[in-house]
CSV table of C-alpha atoms and ligand atoms in Angstrom, one decimal:
chain,number,residue,atom,x,y,z
A,1,UNK,CA,116.8,64.2,97.4
A,2,UNK,CA,118.8,66.8,93.9
A,3,UNK,CA,116.4,69.8,95.8
A,4,UNK,CA,116.9,71.1,99.0
A,5,UNK,CA,113.3,70.6,99.7
A,6,UNK,CA,113.7,67.2,98.4
A,7,UNK,CA,116.5,66.0,100.8
A,8,UNK,CA,115.5,67.5,104.0
A,9,UNK,CA,112.7,65.6,103.9
A,10,UNK,CA,114.5,62.8,103.9
A,11,UNK,CA,115.3,63.2,106.8
A,12,UNK,CA,111.9,64.4,107.8
A,13,UNK,CA,113.1,68.4,108.0
A,14,UNK,CA,111.8,70.8,106.1
A,15,UNK,CA,114.0,73.4,104.4
A,16,UNK,CA,113.4,76.7,104.3
A,17,UNK,CA,113.4,80.5,102.4
A,18,UNK,CA,112.6,84.3,103.9
A,19,UNK,CA,110.9,85.8,101.0
A,20,UNK,CA,109.3,89.6,99.6
A,21,UNK,CA,106.7,89.8,98.3
A,22,UNK,CA,107.7,92.2,95.9
A,23,UNK,CA,109.7,89.6,94.4
A,24,UNK,CA,107.2,87.4,93.8
A,25,UNK,CA,106.8,88.4,89.7
A,26,UNK,CA,110.5,87.9,89.6
A,27,UNK,CA,111.1,84.0,87.2
A,28,UNK,CA,113.9,83.5,88.3
A,29,UNK,CA,113.7,84.1,91.7
A,30,UNK,CA,110.7,82.2,91.6
A,31,UNK,CA,112.0,79.1,89.7
A,32,UNK,CA,114.3,78.6,92.6
A,33,UNK,CA,112.4,78.8,95.2
A,34,UNK,CA,110.0,76.6,93.8
A,35,UNK,CA,112.0,73.8,93.2
A,36,UNK,CA,114.7,73.9,96.3
A,37,UNK,CA,112.7,75.0,99.1
A,38,UNK,CA,109.6,73.3,100.6
A,39,UNK,CA,109.0,76.0,103.8
A,40,UNK,CA,108.5,80.4,103.3
A,41,UNK,CA,108.7,83.2,106.7
A,42,UNK,CA,107.8,86.6,105.1
A,43,UNK,CA,110.8,88.6,105.6
A,44,UNK,CA,109.3,91.8,106.3
A,45,UNK,CA,105.5,91.4,106.1
A,46,UNK,CA,104.0,90.1,108.7
A,47,UNK,CA,106.0,92.4,111.0
A,48,UNK,CA,104.6,94.3,113.6
A,49,UNK,CA,104.6,97.9,111.5
A,50,UNK,CA,103.2,95.5,108.1
A,51,UNK,CA,99.6,94.4,109.7
A,52,UNK,CA,98.5,97.2,111.5
A,53,UNK,CA,100.0,100.3,110.3
A,54,UNK,CA,97.2,101.8,112.4
A,55,UNK,CA,96.0,100.7,116.2
A,56,UNK,CA,93.4,98.1,115.7
A,57,UNK,CA,93.5,98.1,111.5
A,58,UNK,CA,95.3,95.3,110.3
A,59,UNK,CA,96.7,94.0,106.7
A,60,UNK,CA,96.8,90.9,106.0
A,61,UNK,CA,97.3,91.2,102.2
A,62,UNK,CA,101.0,90.0,102.1
A,63,UNK,CA,101.0,88.2,104.3
A,64,UNK,CA,98.1,85.4,102.5
A,65,UNK,CA,100.2,86.1,99.7
A,66,UNK,CA,102.3,83.8,101.2
A,67,UNK,CA,100.4,81.8,102.5
A,68,UNK,CA,98.8,81.2,99.9
A,69,UNK,CA,101.3,80.4,97.5
A,70,UNK,CA,102.9,77.7,99.8
A,71,UNK,CA,99.8,75.7,100.6
A,72,UNK,CA,99.4,76.1,96.4
A,73,UNK,CA,103.3,74.2,96.0
A,74,UNK,CA,103.4,72.1,99.6
A,75,UNK,CA,105.3,74.1,101.6
A,76,UNK,CA,104.9,75.3,105.2
A,77,UNK,CA,104.6,79.0,106.5
A,78,UNK,CA,106.4,79.9,109.9
A,79,UNK,CA,106.0,83.0,111.2
A,80,UNK,CA,107.5,85.9,111.5
A,81,UNK,CA,107.3,87.7,113.9
A,82,UNK,CA,104.8,88.4,116.3
A,83,UNK,CA,106.5,91.5,119.0
A,84,UNK,CA,110.6,92.5,118.3
A,85,UNK,CA,111.6,96.1,119.3
A,86,UNK,CA,112.0,96.5,116.3
A,87,UNK,CA,109.6,97.6,113.2
A,88,UNK,CA,106.7,98.3,115.6
A,89,UNK,CA,104.6,101.2,114.1
A,90,UNK,CA,105.2,104.2,115.1
A,91,UNK,CA,102.2,104.7,117.1
A,92,UNK,CA,103.3,101.5,119.4
A,93,UNK,CA,107.2,103.1,119.2
A,94,UNK,CA,105.3,106.2,121.4
A,95,UNK,CA,103.1,103.7,124.1
A,96,UNK,CA,104.5,102.8,127.6
A,97,UNK,CA,103.6,100.8,130.4
A,98,UNK,CA,99.9,99.1,130.5
A,99,UNK,CA,98.6,100.6,127.3
A,100,UNK,CA,101.5,99.2,125.6
A,101,UNK,CA,100.6,95.7,127.6
A,102,UNK,CA,97.2,95.1,125.7
A,103,UNK,CA,97.9,96.9,122.4
A,104,UNK,CA,100.9,94.4,122.3
A,105,UNK,CA,98.6,91.6,123.8
A,106,UNK,CA,95.4,92.1,120.8
A,107,UNK,CA,98.0,92.5,118.1
A,108,UNK,CA,99.0,88.5,119.0
A,109,UNK,CA,95.5,87.7,119.7
A,110,UNK,CA,94.6,89.6,116.1
A,111,UNK,CA,97.5,88.0,113.7
A,112,UNK,CA,97.6,84.9,115.8
A,113,UNK,CA,94.0,84.5,114.8
A,114,UNK,CA,94.0,85.4,111.2
A,115,UNK,CA,96.9,82.9,110.7
A,116,UNK,CA,95.3,79.9,112.9
A,117,UNK,CA,95.8,76.9,111.1
A,118,UNK,CA,98.4,78.0,109.0
A,119,UNK,CA,100.8,78.5,110.6
A,120,UNK,CA,103.6,76.5,111.0
A,121,UNK,CA,105.6,77.5,114.3
A,122,UNK,CA,105.4,81.1,115.2
A,123,UNK,CA,108.4,83.7,116.3
A,124,UNK,CA,106.7,85.0,119.1
A,125,UNK,CA,108.8,86.5,120.3
A,126,UNK,CA,112.1,88.3,118.4
A,127,UNK,CA,115.3,89.5,119.6
A,128,UNK,CA,114.6,89.9,123.5
A,129,UNK,CA,117.4,89.5,124.9
A,130,UNK,CA,121.0,91.7,125.4
A,131,UNK,CA,124.3,90.9,123.1
A,132,UNK,CA,127.0,90.9,126.0
A,133,UNK,CA,127.5,89.2,128.6
A,134,UNK,CA,125.2,90.4,130.4
A,135,UNK,CA,122.9,87.5,130.6
A,136,UNK,CA,119.8,89.5,130.8
A,137,UNK,CA,117.0,91.1,128.7
A,138,UNK,CA,117.3,93.7,126.1
A,139,UNK,CA,115.9,97.1,126.9
A,140,UNK,CA,112.7,98.4,125.5
A,141,UNK,CA,109.7,99.7,125.3
A,142,UNK,CA,108.1,96.3,125.9
A,143,UNK,CA,110.7,95.2,128.3
A,144,UNK,CA,109.9,98.3,130.5
A,145,UNK,CA,106.1,97.0,130.7
A,146,UNK,CA,107.3,94.2,132.6
A,147,UNK,CA,110.1,91.5,132.9
A,148,UNK,CA,106.2,89.0,132.1
A,149,UNK,CA,105.6,90.8,128.4
A,150,UNK,CA,107.2,87.3,126.9
A,151,UNK,CA,105.1,85.0,128.0
A,152,UNK,CA,102.0,87.1,128.4
A,153,UNK,CA,102.7,87.0,124.6
A,154,UNK,CA,103.2,83.9,124.7
A,155,UNK,CA,100.2,82.5,126.0
A,156,UNK,CA,97.8,84.4,123.8
A,157,UNK,CA,99.7,82.9,120.6
A,158,UNK,CA,98.4,79.7,122.3
A,159,UNK,CA,95.1,80.5,123.0
A,160,UNK,CA,94.1,82.1,119.3
A,161,UNK,CA,96.3,79.6,117.8
A,162,UNK,CA,96.8,76.3,119.5
A,163,UNK,CA,97.7,74.5,117.0
A,164,UNK,CA,101.4,76.6,116.1
A,165,UNK,CA,104.4,76.0,117.9
A,166,UNK,CA,105.5,78.9,119.4
A,167,UNK,CA,109.1,79.7,119.4
A,168,UNK,CA,111.5,82.3,120.9
A,169,UNK,CA,114.3,83.5,118.1
A,170,UNK,CA,117.7,85.6,118.8
A,171,UNK,CA,120.7,86.5,117.1
A,172,UNK,CA,124.3,85.5,118.6
A,173,UNK,CA,123.9,82.3,119.8
A,174,UNK,CA,125.5,80.2,117.9
A,175,UNK,CA,127.7,78.8,120.7
A,176,UNK,CA,126.6,78.0,124.5
A,177,UNK,CA,127.6,81.6,125.8
A,178,UNK,CA,126.2,84.2,128.2
A,179,UNK,CA,123.3,85.3,126.1
A,180,UNK,CA,122.2,81.4,125.0
A,181,UNK,CA,122.0,81.6,128.3
A,182,UNK,CA,120.2,83.8,129.8
A,183,UNK,CA,117.4,81.9,126.1
A,184,UNK,CA,118.1,78.9,127.7
A,185,UNK,CA,117.7,80.0,131.4
A,186,UNK,CA,114.6,81.3,130.9
A,187,UNK,CA,113.5,78.3,128.4
A,188,UNK,CA,113.5,76.1,131.2
A,189,UNK,CA,111.9,78.3,133.7
A,190,UNK,CA,108.8,78.8,131.3
A,191,UNK,CA,109.0,74.3,130.6
A,192,UNK,CA,108.7,74.2,135.0
A,193,UNK,CA,105.9,76.6,134.9
A,194,UNK,CA,103.8,75.7,132.1
A,195,UNK,CA,104.8,79.2,130.1
A,196,UNK,CA,103.6,77.4,127.1
A,197,UNK,CA,106.6,76.9,124.7
A,198,UNK,CA,107.4,74.8,121.5
A,199,UNK,CA,110.5,75.9,120.4
A,200,UNK,CA,113.7,78.0,120.1
A,201,UNK,CA,114.4,79.1,116.5
A,202,UNK,CA,118.9,80.0,116.1
A,203,UNK,CA,119.3,83.1,113.7
A,204,UNK,CA,122.4,82.1,112.5
A,205,UNK,CA,124.0,84.9,110.7
A,206,UNK,CA,126.7,83.4,110.0
A,207,UNK,CA,130.9,85.7,109.2
A,208,UNK,CA,133.7,84.0,108.3
A,209,UNK,CA,133.5,81.3,111.3
A,210,UNK,CA,131.5,78.9,113.4
A,211,UNK,CA,131.6,78.3,117.9
A,212,UNK,CA,132.2,74.6,117.9
A,213,UNK,CA,129.7,73.8,120.4
A,214,UNK,CA,127.1,75.2,117.4
A,215,UNK,CA,126.1,72.1,117.7
A,216,UNK,CA,125.5,71.0,121.5
A,217,UNK,CA,123.8,74.8,122.3
A,218,UNK,CA,121.8,73.0,120.4
A,219,UNK,CA,121.3,69.5,122.1
A,220,UNK,CA,121.1,71.3,125.4
A,221,UNK,CA,117.9,73.3,124.2
A,222,UNK,CA,116.6,71.0,123.0
A,223,UNK,CA,116.7,68.7,126.3
A,224,UNK,CA,114.4,71.1,127.8
A,225,UNK,CA,111.5,69.5,125.7
A,226,UNK,CA,111.1,72.5,123.4
A,227,UNK,CA,111.9,71.5,119.0
A,228,UNK,CA,115.0,73.8,117.8
A,229,UNK,CA,115.4,75.4,114.4
A,230,UNK,CA,117.7,77.3,111.9
A,231,UNK,CA,115.4,80.7,111.6
A,232,UNK,CA,118.0,83.2,109.7
A,233,UNK,CA,121.2,80.9,108.4
A,234,UNK,CA,123.3,83.6,106.3
A,235,UNK,CA,126.8,82.7,105.7
A,236,UNK,CA,129.7,85.4,104.7
A,237,UNK,CA,131.5,84.3,101.5
A,238,UNK,CA,134.7,83.8,102.2
A,239,UNK,CA,137.1,80.0,102.1
A,240,UNK,CA,135.0,79.2,104.8
A,241,UNK,CA,130.6,79.4,103.6
A,242,UNK,CA,130.3,76.4,101.8
A,243,UNK,CA,132.4,73.8,104.9
A,244,UNK,CA,130.0,76.7,107.7
A,245,UNK,CA,126.8,75.9,105.5
A,246,UNK,CA,127.8,72.3,105.9
A,247,UNK,CA,128.4,72.1,109.7
A,248,UNK,CA,125.1,73.7,109.9
A,249,UNK,CA,123.6,71.1,108.3
A,250,UNK,CA,124.9,68.8,109.8
A,251,UNK,CA,124.4,70.2,113.2
A,252,UNK,CA,121.0,69.5,112.4
A,253,UNK,CA,120.5,66.4,111.5
A,254,UNK,CA,122.3,65.9,114.4
A,255,UNK,CA,119.6,67.3,116.5
A,256,UNK,CA,116.9,64.9,116.0
A,257,UNK,CA,114.6,67.8,117.5
A,258,UNK,CA,116.4,69.8,114.6
A,259,UNK,CA,113.2,70.7,113.0
A,260,UNK,CA,114.2,72.0,110.1
A,261,UNK,CA,116.5,74.9,108.7
A,262,UNK,CA,115.1,78.7,106.8
A,263,UNK,CA,117.7,81.0,105.1
A,264,UNK,CA,117.8,84.4,105.3
A,265,UNK,CA,116.6,85.0,101.6
A,266,UNK,CA,117.4,83.2,98.1
A,267,UNK,CA,120.0,84.4,95.5
A,268,UNK,CA,122.9,86.9,96.8
A,269,UNK,CA,121.5,89.3,95.8
A,270,UNK,CA,118.4,89.7,97.5
A,271,UNK,CA,120.1,89.3,101.1
A,272,UNK,CA,119.9,92.0,104.1
A,273,UNK,CA,123.9,91.7,104.1
A,274,UNK,CA,124.3,92.4,100.4
A,275,UNK,CA,128.0,92.2,99.8
A,276,UNK,CA,129.1,89.0,101.6
A,277,UNK,CA,127.2,87.6,99.4
A,278,UNK,CA,125.9,85.2,101.8
A,279,UNK,CA,123.0,82.8,100.3
A,280,UNK,CA,122.9,79.6,97.9
A,281,UNK,CA,121.7,81.2,95.3
A,282,UNK,CA,124.6,83.7,93.4
A,283,UNK,CA,122.6,86.9,91.8
A,284,UNK,CA,121.2,85.0,88.6
A,285,UNK,CA,119.8,82.2,91.1
A,286,UNK,CA,123.3,79.6,90.0
A,287,UNK,CA,123.9,77.0,92.5
A,288,UNK,CA,127.4,78.2,94.8
A,289,UNK,CA,129.9,75.6,96.7
A,290,UNK,CA,127.6,76.3,99.7
A,291,UNK,CA,124.3,75.0,98.2
A,292,UNK,CA,126.4,71.8,96.8
A,293,UNK,CA,127.9,71.0,100.3
A,294,UNK,CA,124.6,71.6,101.5
A,295,UNK,CA,122.9,69.1,99.4
A,296,UNK,CA,125.9,67.0,100.3
A,297,UNK,CA,125.4,67.0,103.7
A,298,UNK,CA,121.5,66.6,103.7
A,299,UNK,CA,122.3,63.3,101.2
A,300,UNK,CA,124.5,61.8,103.9
A,301,UNK,CA,127.2,62.8,102.1
B,401,G3I,O1,109.2,99.7,102.8
B,401,G3I,C1,109.9,100.2,102.8
B,401,G3I,C2,109.8,100.3,101.6
B,401,G3I,O2,107.7,101.5,101.7
B,401,G3I,C3,110.5,102.0,101.7
B,401,G3I,O3,110.3,103.1,100.6
B,401,G3I,C4,112.1,101.7,101.9
B,401,G3I,C5,113.2,102.6,101.4
B,401,G3I,O4,114.0,102.1,102.9
B,401,G3I,O5,111.6,100.7,102.9
B,401,G3I,C6,111.5,99.8,103.1
B,401,G3I,O6,111.7,99.4,104.5
B,401,G3I,C7,112.4,98.4,104.2
B,401,G3I,C8,111.8,97.1,104.7
B,401,G3I,O7,113.3,96.0,105.6
B,401,G3I,C9,111.4,96.0,103.2
B,401,G3I,O8,112.6,96.1,102.5
B,401,G3I,C10,113.3,99.2,106.1
B,401,G3I,O9,113.2,100.2,105.7
B,401,G3I,C11,114.4,97.9,106.0
B,401,G3I,O10,114.9,98.4,107.3
B,401,G3I,C12,113.8,95.6,106.3
B,401,G3I,O11,114.9,95.5,107.0
B,401,G3I,C13,114.8,94.8,107.0
B,401,G3I,C14,115.3,94.5,109.1
B,401,G3I,O12,114.7,93.0,108.7
B,401,G3I,C15,114.7,95.4,109.3
B,401,G3I,O13,115.0,95.6,110.8
B,401,G3I,C16,114.7,93.5,106.2
B,401,G3I,O14,114.9,93.4,105.5
B,401,G3I,C17,115.3,92.3,107.4
B,401,G3I,O15,116.3,90.5,106.4
B,401,G3I,C18,115.3,92.3,108.8
B,401,G3I,O16,115.3,90.7,109.1
B,401,G3I,C19,116.0,90.7,109.9
B,401,G3I,C20,115.3,88.9,111.2
B,401,G3I,O17,113.5,90.5,111.2
B,401,G3I,C21,115.4,89.8,112.4
B,401,G3I,N1,116.3,89.0,112.5
B,401,G3I,C22,117.6,89.9,112.4
B,401,G3I,C23,117.3,89.7,110.2
B,401,G3I,C24,118.6,91.2,109.7
B,401,G3I,O18,119.0,92.2,110.1
């Protein structure tokens, strides 16, 4: 393949990018996006604060724009995300207990129902595990509604959109460590009890090195019977950027249940990481050496 999307498709994978609709009138951005990617995810537009700005009142305009652009250009859509401790609307931040639980589950049901049939994979729950060595849950208003909030969210999402793959998504899970093992144990428990979960997202916001067991970590999750996806890849620019991108790509290709890779933006200047120049295209839309490393790896070179 001569583009990321074509080369990935030849390997049975998707290659996606996070997008913001406020850039859809930037012709450089759109030409790179449409040429190189066959999966989109909203960087912000499908989050709780964007989709339910006041309780029970839903706003799907920007999310729908991403879905319709994807459909018109032969792209699938990842849904990001249904529940997260961050980017909650102010009204939800002020709730607790059963009131918050009911509002959260209603949010899952309403949003997943609205987009039913149009989302390849939903990040049902995002970033619910703590950093550091505990391997436990992150404290949040949602966690304080009871430890079963995650499975309740997955069951509601399955009921609302039975054909979407349902993912748990997190960061700092780029090797076998306490946090990834905590998530691993949750997925194993969900599979054993029949809680619906289909995939785990590994955000992969990476610095100047990558854990030597990155691939082994993906594989241990796949061995539980879930797909794995690289969901928010970006890598600090430095001597190793191209190599790290290649390692992530090679790892996904080596794990048969790795469905695809999403980078968290198109050009360096579109990135939340600003000065890290963490993406595959420079600010003018030119291909970087990291791009060539990914493409060559997808092509088996
Ligand atoms: O929309 C408002 C705008 O009205 C206002 O004028 C402006 C002023 O600051 O803020 C705008 O909202 C910003 C929003 O991005 C849209 O641009 C928020 O301040 C800003 O906090 C928000 O940042 C996003 C961040 O998630 C929020 O936590 C980033 O764009 C987005 O890349 C980032 O993405 C997350 C994933 O969802 C989860 N994993 C980590 C990843 C990186 O942090």
